Short mmCIF file of C-alpha atoms in Angstrom, two decimals:
data_model
loop_
_atom_site.label_atom_id
_atom_site.label_comp_id
_atom_site.label_asym_id
_atom_site.label_seq_id
_atom_site.Cartn_x
_atom_site.Cartn_y
_atom_site.Cartn_z
CA UNK R 1 0.00 0.00 0.00
CA UNK R 2 1.40 3.40 -0.90
CA UNK R 3 1.71 6.10 1.71
CA UNK R 4 -0.05 9.42 1.14
CA UNK R 5 2.22 12.39 0.45
CA UNK R 6 0.70 14.90 2.83
CA UNK R 7 2.71 17.83 4.19
CA UNK R 8 4.62 16.68 7.25
CA UNK R 9 3.33 13.14 6.96
CA UNK R 10 4.89 9.91 5.84
CA UNK R 11 6.55 10.17 2.49
CA UNK R 12 6.69 13.96 2.72
CA UNK R 13 9.10 15.61 0.36
CA UNK R 14 10.80 18.89 1.10
CA UNK R 15 11.54 21.30 -1.72
CA UNK R 16 15.12 22.37 -1.11
CA UNK R 17 16.35 25.94 -1.61
CA UNK R 18 18.15 24.75 -4.77
CA UNK R 19 14.84 23.57 -6.29
CA UNK R 20 15.44 19.83 -5.86
CA UNK R 21 13.35 17.70 -3.52
CA UNK R 22 14.33 15.27 -0.80
CA UNK R 23 12.25 12.85 1.23
CA UNK R 24 12.16 14.15 4.78
CA UNK R 25 12.71 10.65 6.16
CA UNK R 26 16.18 10.55 4.60
CA UNK R 27 17.24 13.27 7.03
CA UNK R 28 18.17 11.82 10.41
CA UNK R 29 18.90 13.28 13.84
CA UNK R 30 22.67 13.02 13.49
CA UNK R 31 22.86 14.57 10.04
CA UNK R 32 24.34 18.09 9.96
CA UNK R 33 24.56 18.40 6.19
CA UNK R 34 24.33 16.39 2.99
CA UNK R 35 25.71 16.59 -0.52
CA UNK R 36 22.92 17.34 -2.97
CA UNK R 37 22.73 16.23 -6.61
CA UNK R 38 22.66 19.96 -7.44
CA UNK R 39 26.35 20.05 -6.49
CA UNK R 40 25.95 22.00 -3.24
CA UNK R 41 26.08 20.87 0.36
CA UNK R 42 22.99 21.73 2.41
CA UNK R 43 22.95 22.06 6.21
CA UNK R 44 20.20 20.29 8.13
CA UNK R 45 18.79 21.29 11.51
CA UNK R 46 16.00 19.81 13.61
CA UNK R 47 14.06 21.45 16.40
CA UNK R 48 15.41 18.86 18.85
CA UNK R 49 19.02 19.91 18.20
CA UNK R 50 20.29 22.02 21.09
CA UNK R 51 21.15 25.69 20.57
CA UNK R 52 24.60 24.80 21.88
CA UNK R 53 25.24 23.39 18.42
CA UNK R 54 25.89 27.00 17.43
CA UNK R 55 26.50 28.96 20.63
CA UNK R 56 28.27 28.40 23.95
CA UNK R 57 26.05 27.24 26.80
CA UNK R 58 26.51 30.46 28.81
CA UNK R 59 25.28 32.54 25.87
CA UNK R 60 22.29 30.28 25.29
CA UNK R 61 21.37 30.75 28.98
CA UNK R 62 21.68 34.54 28.65
CA UNK R 63 19.45 34.49 25.57
CA UNK R 64 16.89 32.30 27.34
CA UNK R 65 16.76 34.72 30.26
CA UNK R 66 16.66 37.84 28.10
CA UNK R 67 14.26 36.81 25.34
CA UNK R 68 10.61 36.24 26.06
CA UNK R 69 8.87 33.91 23.65
CA UNK R 70 5.19 34.06 22.87
CA UNK R 71 4.76 30.44 21.83
CA UNK R 72 3.12 27.91 24.12
CA UNK R 73 4.67 25.09 22.07
CA UNK R 74 8.17 26.59 22.40
CA UNK R 75 8.15 28.60 25.62
CA UNK R 76 11.95 28.72 25.89
CA UNK R 77 14.36 30.32 23.43
CA UNK R 78 16.07 27.60 21.44
CA UNK R 79 17.00 26.22 18.06
CA UNK R 80 13.58 26.93 16.47
CA UNK R 81 14.04 30.59 17.35
CA UNK R 82 17.59 30.66 15.97
CA UNK R 83 16.39 29.07 12.74
CA UNK R 84 13.48 31.52 12.67
CA UNK R 85 15.99 34.37 12.70
CA UNK R 86 17.94 32.72 9.86
CA UNK R 87 14.74 32.13 7.88
CA UNK R 88 13.62 35.72 8.36
CA UNK R 89 16.97 37.06 7.14
CA UNK R 90 17.38 34.53 4.29
CA UNK R 91 13.87 33.37 3.32
CA UNK R 92 14.92 31.91 -0.03
CA UNK R 93 17.85 30.01 1.51
CA UNK R 94 15.86 27.94 4.02
CA UNK R 95 13.33 25.17 3.42
CA UNK R 96 11.22 24.07 6.38
CA UNK R 97 9.02 21.04 6.99
CA UNK R 98 6.61 20.46 9.85
CA UNK R 99 6.98 16.74 10.49
CA UNK R 100 5.26 16.68 13.87
CA UNK R 101 2.62 14.30 12.47
CA UNK R 102 5.25 11.68 11.63
CA UNK R 103 6.25 9.94 14.87
CA UNK R 104 9.03 7.98 13.19
CA UNK R 105 11.25 10.97 12.35
CA UNK R 106 12.01 12.01 15.94
CA UNK R 107 11.44 15.73 15.65
CA UNK R 108 8.76 18.27 14.86
CA UNK R 109 10.49 20.66 12.46
CA UNK R 110 13.25 20.15 9.90
CA UNK R 111 15.20 22.94 8.22
CA UNK R 112 17.45 22.52 5.20
CA UNK R 113 19.53 25.50 4.14
CA UNK R 114 21.31 26.62 1.03
CA UNK R 115 24.39 26.94 3.27
CA UNK R 116 26.66 24.11 4.35
CA UNK R 117 26.83 23.41 8.09
CA UNK R 118 29.87 25.60 8.71
CA UNK R 119 28.46 28.61 6.84
CA UNK R 120 25.12 28.18 8.63
CA UNK R 121 27.03 28.25 11.91
CA UNK R 122 28.63 31.56 10.88
CA UNK R 123 25.26 32.98 9.82
CA UNK R 124 23.70 32.08 13.19
CA UNK R 125 26.57 33.72 15.10
CA UNK R 126 26.43 36.84 12.90
CA UNK R 127 22.68 37.19 13.43
CA UNK R 128 22.93 36.67 17.20
CA UNK R 129 25.62 39.37 17.36
CA UNK R 130 23.27 41.70 15.43
CA UNK R 131 20.45 40.82 17.84
CA UNK R 132 22.69 41.58 20.81
CA UNK R 133 23.80 44.89 19.28
CA UNK R 134 20.17 45.84 18.73
CA UNK R 135 19.34 45.02 22.35
CA UNK R 136 22.31 47.03 23.63
CA UNK R 137 21.28 49.99 21.44
CA UNK R 138 18.07 50.23 23.49
CA UNK R 139 19.99 50.66 26.73
CA UNK R 140 19.83 54.08 28.32
CA UNK R 141 23.63 54.13 28.59
CA UNK R 142 25.34 55.11 25.32
CA UNK R 143 28.67 53.97 26.71
CA UNK R 144 27.39 50.36 26.69
CA UNK R 145 26.72 50.53 22.97
CA UNK R 146 30.10 52.14 22.34
CA UNK R 147 31.84 49.44 24.39
CA UNK R 148 29.91 46.64 22.67
CA UNK R 149 30.67 48.01 19.20
CA UNK R 150 34.33 48.38 20.17
CA UNK R 151 34.51 44.75 21.31
CA UNK R 152 32.76 43.58 18.15
CA UNK R 153 35.44 45.23 16.00
CA UNK R 154 37.86 42.64 17.41
CA UNK R 155 35.40 39.74 17.11
CA UNK R 156 36.14 37.46 14.16
CA UNK R 157 33.08 35.29 13.45
CA UNK R 158 35.00 32.85 11.28
CA UNK R 159 37.73 32.37 13.91
CA UNK R 160 35.07 31.95 16.62
CA UNK R 161 33.27 29.29 14.59
CA UNK R 162 36.55 27.46 13.91
CA UNK R 163 37.48 27.48 17.59
CA UNK R 164 34.00 26.57 18.81
CA UNK R 165 33.70 23.68 16.38
CA UNK R 166 37.16 22.44 17.36
CA UNK R 167 36.27 22.61 21.07
CA UNK R 168 33.04 20.75 20.42
CA UNK R 169 35.00 18.24 18.29
CA UNK R 170 32.28 18.09 15.69
CA UNK R 171 32.70 14.84 13.83
CA UNK R 172 30.39 13.05 11.44
CA UNK R 173 29.32 10.62 14.17
CA UNK R 174 28.18 13.29 16.62
CA UNK R 175 24.47 13.42 17.23
CA UNK R 176 22.68 16.73 17.93
CA UNK R 177 25.66 18.85 16.89
#
């Protein structure tokens, strides 16, 4: 018996940013990226992946304390919010599938990006820095913004990502990273 191809259900196919399609069930929890027949490598993220995949634990805690979410399903800042920021900034570079109806996948949301996993990591860090700068700009103390901007002049996103990934020892076998 064939399975129906309903959005998010069994047999669901996701239209990738490159225009190709991929069965959602071929994306597993440990997959960070895959080589596509289009010739590019696409990063994959699931809502169950921890935010620490991209950011140090202390920063994730600060973001959770500072950012109020309005979602009952996702009451705490996390990976879905990070990927929401990426999707908002790069809407044509992110494909999303709600797979919450398919209990065999192990997650509720899947994102596939036009970026490879390393570039996605950089994009997330860049956008979080912009978010932090925006928050600091609302402070009543102009010296805070000046200090933050001064520190960001010395911050190298690429070097941070290299160091963070090395510290996390991200290998192909790692799950949730």
